[in-house]
Amino acid sequence: MPRPLWAGAISFGLVTIPVKIVSATEDRDVHFHRVHLTDMGRVRTRKVCELDGEVVSQDEIGKGYEIAKDQTVAVTDEELDQIPLPTAKAIEIAAFVDAGTIDPARISDSYYLAADGQVAAKPYTLLRKALERSSKVAVAKFAWHGRERLGLLRIREGAIVLHSMKWPDEVRSPQELAPREVEVEVGEEEIEQALQLAERMTIEDLSGFHDEYREALEGIIAAKAEGKPLPSPAQDGKPEKGEVVDLMAALNASVKAAEESRGERGEDATVHEMRPSKKTARKAPAKKTAASKKSTASKKTAAKKRSAS
């Protein structure tokens, strides 16, 4: 396991659970250095004071808050550590809620909470079992990196997970971004096709997903290191920007592609046919009327013949 990032306790009513925070995720991105292209020398970032132009060492750098133009107040780390917060060294559970009521947009980083010592084993297990049986998640407050944060506690494979959350006023409203329904017409048939596509693409295990961009980037780096030609770019087959796409045709094609990728046969799907164009729709009644007139005329001729005989 990675080294602990924080040590404190979960406060659950009168129950105290000593815990350590360890990161639940790891960075797999490919990181680049900034280099001088002529000789591949590293280019470093120099921290320079904008008043005297001097390079400043790390121990000369502190925190400052600008309260007005040309007026900055310095705040030390010691002063921040002494802020009288009840959550300074505690993850204080404030409430329990149904998991489905949490907006995913509010969830940020994730951490595992490890029981800190044998004394924490029983209360840790007690909280874990309570969360498992209630099917709820715990909302908590805790101090982290110089500020108080909102957290979410849930269970993952027998361990308590802490999700850092955004405060309610930190999530912007999306109302101005979504198209208004009065300006967009979506038919029931299109909605049914979209639902069918979602059903065909439903899976239970996400472990098969991997970072294709990182793999391609590593391939480029390996090719350059070995002096080999770079891999040719793949053609994605996506429509050009600005190209008009027939939504129903795209949905039908997507459903068929999803069936093929899962080894399903087309006869099991209920793929709807495309709606006829307005021009075709107007011609159809005319043909039906002509046929009706021809049938009526034939009946009249037959009746005259029977009368004559």
GROMACS .gro file of C-alpha atoms in nm:
model
  309
    1MET     CA    1   0.000   0.000   0.000
    2PRO     CA    2   0.117   0.360  -0.058
    3ARG     CA    3   0.232   0.569   0.235
    4PRO     CA    4  -0.040   0.737   0.444
    5LEU     CA    5  -0.135   1.092   0.344
    6TRP     CA    6  -0.317   1.183   0.667
    7ALA     CA    7  -0.376   1.036   1.010
    8GLY     CA    8  -0.670   1.110   1.235
    9ALA     CA    9  -0.999   0.951   1.335
   10ILE     CA   10  -1.355   0.900   1.217
   11SER     CA   11  -1.600   1.058   1.458
   12PHE     CA   12  -1.925   0.859   1.456
   13GLY     CA   13  -2.144   0.990   1.736
   14LEU     CA   14  -1.950   0.897   2.051
   15VAL     CA   15  -1.750   0.632   1.860
   16THR     CA   16  -1.395   0.720   1.756
   17ILE     CA   17  -1.216   0.516   1.488
   18PRO     CA   18  -0.844   0.588   1.437
   19VAL     CA   19  -0.771   0.578   1.062
   20LYS     CA   20  -0.507   0.662   0.805
   21ILE     CA   21  -0.585   0.800   0.460
   22VAL     CA   22  -0.415   0.637   0.161
   23SER     CA   23  -0.478   0.722  -0.203
   24ALA     CA   24  -0.731   0.497  -0.375
   25THR     CA   25  -0.604   0.581  -0.725
   26GLU     CA   26  -0.267   0.614  -0.896
   27ASP     CA   27  -0.141   0.832  -1.177
   28ARG     CA   28  -0.066   0.630  -1.492
   29ASP     CA   29  -0.025   0.926  -1.726
   30VAL     CA   30   0.290   0.970  -1.934
   31HIS     CA   31   0.471   1.278  -1.802
   32PHE     CA   32   0.709   1.493  -2.006
   33HIS     CA   33   1.002   1.710  -1.902
   34ARG     CA   34   1.049   2.053  -2.052
   35VAL     CA   35   1.374   2.043  -2.249
   36HIS     CA   36   1.593   2.267  -2.465
   37LEU     CA   37   1.538   2.115  -2.812
   38THR     CA   38   1.889   2.193  -2.938
   39ASP     CA   39   2.071   1.987  -2.671
   40MET     CA   40   1.791   1.811  -2.469
   41GLY     CA   41   1.893   1.995  -2.152
   42ARG     CA   42   1.626   2.018  -1.881
   43VAL     CA   43   1.447   2.352  -1.853
   44ARG     CA   44   1.364   2.434  -1.492
   45THR     CA   45   1.111   2.673  -1.346
   46ARG     CA   46   1.275   2.957  -1.158
   47LYS     CA   47   1.078   3.133  -0.884
   48VAL     CA   48   1.154   3.504  -0.916
   49CYS     CA   49   1.026   3.792  -0.702
   50GLU     CA   50   0.856   4.040  -0.934
   51LEU     CA   51   0.968   4.338  -0.720
   52ASP     CA   52   1.345   4.287  -0.701
   53GLY     CA   53   1.391   4.030  -0.978
   54GLU     CA   54   1.582   3.793  -0.748
   55VAL     CA   55   1.546   3.414  -0.754
   56VAL     CA   56   1.373   3.304  -0.432
   57SER     CA   57   1.444   2.978  -0.249
   58GLN     CA   58   1.163   2.756  -0.122
   59ASP     CA   59   1.216   2.848   0.243
   60GLU     CA   60   1.165   3.215   0.155
   61ILE     CA   61   0.823   3.151  -0.004
   62GLY     CA   62   0.503   3.175   0.197
   63LYS     CA   63   0.130   3.227   0.153
   64GLY     CA   64  -0.025   3.570   0.103
   65TYR     CA   65  -0.381   3.690   0.048
   66GLU     CA   66  -0.448   4.012  -0.145
   67ILE     CA   67  -0.717   4.201   0.046
   68ALA     CA   68  -0.684   4.513  -0.171
   69LYS     CA   69  -0.463   4.644  -0.450
   70ASP     CA   70  -0.103   4.669  -0.326
   71GLN     CA   71  -0.209   4.528   0.012
   72THR     CA   72  -0.132   4.161   0.086
   73VAL     CA   73  -0.158   3.981   0.419
   74ALA     CA   74   0.086   3.697   0.491
   75VAL     CA   75  -0.052   3.379   0.649
   76THR     CA   76   0.186   3.117   0.788
   77ASP     CA   77   0.142   2.739   0.789
   78GLU     CA   78   0.152   2.745   1.169
   79GLU     CA   79  -0.142   2.987   1.178
   80LEU     CA   80  -0.338   2.764   0.943
   81ASP     CA   81  -0.265   2.458   1.158
   82GLN     CA   82  -0.399   2.640   1.466
   83ILE     CA   83  -0.738   2.727   1.314
   84PRO     CA   84  -0.996   2.607   1.570
   85LEU     CA   85  -1.175   2.351   1.351
   86PRO     CA   86  -1.338   2.045   1.510
   87THR     CA   87  -1.249   1.857   1.190
   88ALA     CA   88  -0.876   1.939   1.202
   89LYS     CA   89  -0.784   1.580   1.283
   90ALA     CA   90  -1.122   1.413   1.251
   91ILE     CA   91  -1.357   1.296   0.978
   92GLU     CA   92  -1.681   1.395   1.146
   93ILE     CA   93  -1.986   1.207   1.018
   94ALA     CA   94  -2.275   1.453   1.001
   95ALA     CA   95  -2.552   1.252   0.833
   96PHE     CA   96  -2.648   0.940   0.638
   97VAL     CA   97  -2.821   0.959   0.299
   98ASP     CA   98  -2.930   0.725   0.022
   99ALA     CA   99  -2.648   0.675  -0.227
  100GLY     CA  100  -2.874   0.759  -0.521
  101THR     CA  101  -2.930   1.113  -0.393
  102ILE     CA  102  -2.564   1.215  -0.442
  103ASP     CA  103  -2.493   1.406  -0.762
  104PRO     CA  104  -2.179   1.251  -0.923
  105ALA     CA  105  -2.068   1.601  -1.031
  106ARG     CA  106  -1.993   1.674  -0.666
  107ILE     CA  107  -1.756   1.378  -0.616
  108SER     CA  108  -1.385   1.457  -0.647
  109ASP     CA  109  -1.080   1.255  -0.534
  110SER     CA  110  -1.105   0.912  -0.370
  111TYR     CA  111  -0.911   0.768  -0.076
  112TYR     CA  112  -0.909   0.446   0.128
  113LEU     CA  113  -0.941   0.466   0.505
  114ALA     CA  114  -0.723   0.208   0.677
  115ALA     CA  115  -0.778   0.109   1.040
  116ASP     CA  116  -0.491   0.260   1.242
  117GLY     CA  117  -0.391  -0.007   1.492
  118GLN     CA  118  -0.571  -0.293   1.665
  119VAL     CA  119  -0.783  -0.057   1.873
  120ALA     CA  120  -0.951   0.064   1.553
  121ALA     CA  121  -1.037  -0.284   1.419
  122LYS     CA  122  -1.371  -0.331   1.601
  123PRO     CA  123  -1.524   0.018   1.553
  124TYR     CA  124  -1.398   0.020   1.190
  125THR     CA  125  -1.575  -0.312   1.126
  126LEU     CA  126  -1.885  -0.185   1.306
  127LEU     CA  127  -1.914   0.120   1.078
  128ARG     CA  128  -1.843  -0.091   0.768
  129LYS     CA  129  -2.118  -0.341   0.850
  130ALA     CA  130  -2.362  -0.062   0.935
  131LEU     CA  131  -2.304   0.105   0.599
  132GLU     CA  132  -2.333  -0.227   0.413
  133ARG     CA  133  -2.661  -0.328   0.574
  134SER     CA  134  -2.825   0.012   0.552
  135SER     CA  135  -2.736   0.060   0.182
  136LYS     CA  136  -2.663   0.421   0.272
  137VAL     CA  137  -2.358   0.643   0.253
  138ALA     CA  138  -2.224   0.873   0.524
  139VAL     CA  139  -2.172   1.246   0.468
  140ALA     CA  140  -1.880   1.385   0.669
  141LYS     CA  141  -1.672   1.701   0.718
  142PHE     CA  142  -1.293   1.700   0.743
  143ALA     CA  143  -0.996   1.934   0.709
  144TRP     CA  144  -0.764   1.869   0.415
  145HIS     CA  145  -0.485   2.078   0.259
  146GLY     CA  146  -0.567   2.393   0.452
  147ARG     CA  147  -0.944   2.397   0.413
  148GLU     CA  148  -1.253   2.221   0.540
  149ARG     CA  149  -1.408   1.979   0.295
  150LEU     CA  150  -1.721   1.773   0.257
  151GLY     CA  151  -1.673   1.398   0.226
  152LEU     CA  152  -1.865   1.085   0.141
  153LEU     CA  153  -1.800   0.749   0.310
  154ARG     CA  154  -1.900   0.426   0.140
  155ILE     CA  155  -1.784   0.063   0.127
  156ARG     CA  156  -1.573  -0.094  -0.149
  157GLU     CA  157  -1.467  -0.457  -0.120
  158GLY     CA  158  -1.466  -0.448   0.260
  159ALA     CA  159  -1.283  -0.117   0.294
  160ILE     CA  160  -1.419   0.226   0.383
  161VAL     CA  161  -1.370   0.474   0.099
  162LEU     CA  162  -1.359   0.850   0.147
  163HIS     CA  163  -1.467   1.060  -0.151
  164SER     CA  164  -1.383   1.429  -0.135
  165MET     CA  165  -1.689   1.629  -0.243
  166LYS     CA  166  -1.760   1.975  -0.375
  167TRP     CA  167  -1.969   2.205  -0.158
  168PRO     CA  168  -2.316   2.277  -0.301
  169ASP     CA  169  -2.216   2.630  -0.411
  170GLU     CA  170  -1.907   2.497  -0.595
  171VAL     CA  171  -2.111   2.318  -0.865
  172ARG     CA  172  -2.226   2.543  -1.146
  173SER     CA  173  -2.581   2.524  -1.277
  174PRO     CA  174  -2.605   2.361  -1.624
  175GLN     CA  175  -2.938   2.523  -1.713
  176GLU     CA  176  -2.783   2.763  -1.963
  177LEU     CA  177  -2.599   2.482  -2.145
  178ALA     CA  178  -2.869   2.227  -2.227
  179PRO     CA  179  -3.081   2.286  -2.542
  180ARG     CA  180  -3.435   2.392  -2.463
  181GLU     CA  181  -3.691   2.124  -2.553
  182VAL     CA  182  -3.913   2.375  -2.729
  183GLU     CA  183  -3.632   2.429  -2.982
  184VAL     CA  184  -3.553   2.062  -3.041
  185GLU     CA  185  -3.797   1.801  -3.172
  186VAL     CA  186  -3.716   1.442  -3.080
  187GLY     CA  187  -3.960   1.170  -3.189
  188GLU     CA  188  -4.070   0.874  -2.980
  189GLU     CA  189  -3.919   0.636  -3.236
  190GLU     CA  190  -3.580   0.803  -3.194
  191ILE     CA  191  -3.604   0.779  -2.816
  192GLU     CA  192  -3.692   0.407  -2.840
  193GLN     CA  193  -3.391   0.348  -3.066
  194ALA     CA  194  -3.163   0.530  -2.823
  195LEU     CA  195  -3.298   0.315  -2.537
  196GLN     CA  196  -3.245   0.001  -2.743
  197LEU     CA  197  -2.888   0.107  -2.819
  198ALA     CA  198  -2.825   0.167  -2.447
  199GLU     CA  199  -2.962  -0.180  -2.371
  200ARG     CA  200  -2.735  -0.342  -2.631
  201MET     CA  201  -2.433  -0.156  -2.489
  202THR     CA  202  -2.506  -0.241  -2.123
  203ILE     CA  203  -2.224  -0.431  -1.947
  204GLU     CA  204  -2.160  -0.535  -1.587
  205ASP     CA  205  -1.779  -0.524  -1.574
  206LEU     CA  206  -1.567  -0.217  -1.659
  207SER     CA  207  -1.231  -0.388  -1.603
  208GLY     CA  208  -1.179  -0.429  -1.978
  209PHE     CA  209  -1.142  -0.055  -2.036
  210HIS     CA  210  -0.790   0.079  -2.083
  211ASP     CA  211  -0.618   0.403  -2.181
  212GLU     CA  212  -0.561   0.374  -2.557
  213TYR     CA  213  -0.412   0.722  -2.577
  214ARG     CA  214  -0.143   0.634  -2.323
  215GLU     CA  215  -0.063   0.311  -2.511
  216ALA     CA  216  -0.034   0.500  -2.839
  217LEU     CA  217   0.187   0.763  -2.673
  218GLU     CA  218   0.414   0.494  -2.529
  219GLY     CA  219   0.437   0.342  -2.878
  220ILE     CA  220   0.551   0.676  -3.019
  221ILE     CA  221   0.813   0.715  -2.745
  222ALA     CA  222   0.942   0.359  -2.797
  223ALA     CA  223   0.962   0.408  -3.176
  224LYS     CA  224   1.156   0.734  -3.140
  225ALA     CA  225   1.392   0.579  -2.883
  226GLU     CA  226   1.469   0.291  -3.122
  227GLY     CA  227   1.488   0.509  -3.432
  228LYS     CA  228   1.190   0.337  -3.597
  229PRO     CA  229   0.915   0.502  -3.806
  230LEU     CA  230   0.627   0.639  -3.606
  231PRO     CA  231   0.300   0.443  -3.609
  232SER     CA  232   0.054   0.574  -3.868
  233PRO     CA  233  -0.255   0.749  -3.726
  234ALA     CA  234  -0.574   0.546  -3.717
  235GLN     CA  235  -0.878   0.658  -3.913
  236ASP     CA  236  -1.171   0.706  -3.678
  237GLY     CA  237  -1.437   0.718  -3.948
  238LYS     CA  238  -1.626   0.993  -3.768
  239PRO     CA  239  -1.818   1.248  -3.977
  240GLU     CA  240  -1.647   1.576  -4.052
  241LYS     CA  241  -1.741   1.875  -3.840
  242GLY     CA  242  -2.051   2.041  -3.979
  243GLU     CA  243  -2.168   1.733  -4.168
  244VAL     CA  244  -2.541   1.667  -4.127
  245VAL     CA  245  -2.603   1.323  -3.975
  246ASP     CA  246  -2.931   1.132  -4.017
  247LEU     CA  247  -3.007   1.058  -3.652
  248MET     CA  248  -3.228   0.753  -3.710
  249ALA     CA  249  -2.983   0.601  -3.959
  250ALA     CA  250  -2.701   0.655  -3.710
  251LEU     CA  251  -2.902   0.492  -3.432
  252ASN     CA  252  -2.990   0.191  -3.649
  253ALA     CA  253  -2.628   0.147  -3.752
  254SER     CA  254  -2.514   0.182  -3.390
  255VAL     CA  255  -2.759  -0.086  -3.272
  256LYS     CA  256  -2.636  -0.327  -3.540
  257ALA     CA  257  -2.272  -0.253  -3.457
  258ALA     CA  258  -2.340  -0.315  -3.086
  259GLU     CA  259  -2.503  -0.649  -3.170
  260GLU     CA  260  -2.207  -0.755  -3.385
  261SER     CA  261  -1.954  -0.658  -3.117
  262ARG     CA  262  -2.137  -0.878  -2.866
  263GLY     CA  263  -2.186  -1.168  -3.108
  264GLU     CA  264  -2.563  -1.126  -3.129
  265ARG     CA  265  -2.774  -1.198  -3.436
  266GLY     CA  266  -2.976  -0.932  -3.605
  267GLU     CA  267  -3.309  -1.116  -3.591
  268ASP     CA  268  -3.324  -1.070  -3.215
  269ALA     CA  269  -3.327  -0.693  -3.251
  270THR     CA  270  -3.635  -0.485  -3.321
  271VAL     CA  271  -3.473  -0.229  -3.546
  272HIS     CA  272  -3.731   0.011  -3.684
  273GLU     CA  273  -3.732   0.102  -4.052
  274MET     CA  274  -3.667   0.458  -4.156
  275ARG     CA  275  -3.974   0.677  -4.195
  276PRO     CA  276  -4.070   0.743  -4.558
  277SER     CA  277  -3.996   1.087  -4.692
  278LYS     CA  278  -4.276   1.340  -4.733
  279LYS     CA  279  -4.257   1.304  -5.111
  280THR     CA  280  -4.306   0.926  -5.092
  281ALA     CA  281  -4.578   0.962  -4.835
  282ARG     CA  282  -4.781   1.187  -5.069
  283LYS     CA  283  -4.756   0.943  -5.362
  284ALA     CA  284  -4.874   0.640  -5.166
  285PRO     CA  285  -5.239   0.751  -5.128
  286ALA     CA  286  -5.256   0.835  -5.501
  287LYS     CA  287  -5.157   0.480  -5.598
  288LYS     CA  288  -5.412   0.338  -5.356
  289THR     CA  289  -5.688   0.561  -5.505
  290ALA     CA  290  -5.602   0.462  -5.861
  291ALA     CA  291  -5.615   0.097  -5.770
  292SER     CA  292  -5.948   0.147  -5.597
  293LYS     CA  293  -6.096   0.319  -5.908
  294LYS     CA  294  -5.972   0.037  -6.131
  295SER     CA  295  -6.130  -0.222  -5.901
  296THR     CA  296  -6.464  -0.034  -5.900
  297ALA     CA  297  -6.465  -0.008  -6.281
  298SER     CA  298  -6.401  -0.382  -6.317
  299LYS     CA  299  -6.693  -0.460  -6.087
  300LYS     CA  300  -6.928  -0.235  -6.290
  301THR     CA  301  -6.826  -0.402  -6.619
  302ALA     CA  302  -6.885  -0.747  -6.475
  303ALA     CA  303  -7.231  -0.644  -6.351
  304LYS     CA  304  -7.330  -0.513  -6.702
  305LYS     CA  305  -7.225  -0.841  -6.860
  306ARG     CA  306  -7.438  -1.042  -6.616
  307SER     CA  307  -7.739  -0.816  -6.689
  308ALA     CA  308  -7.696  -0.857  -7.069
  309SER     CA  309  -7.679  -1.233  -7.042
   0.00000   0.00000   0.00000
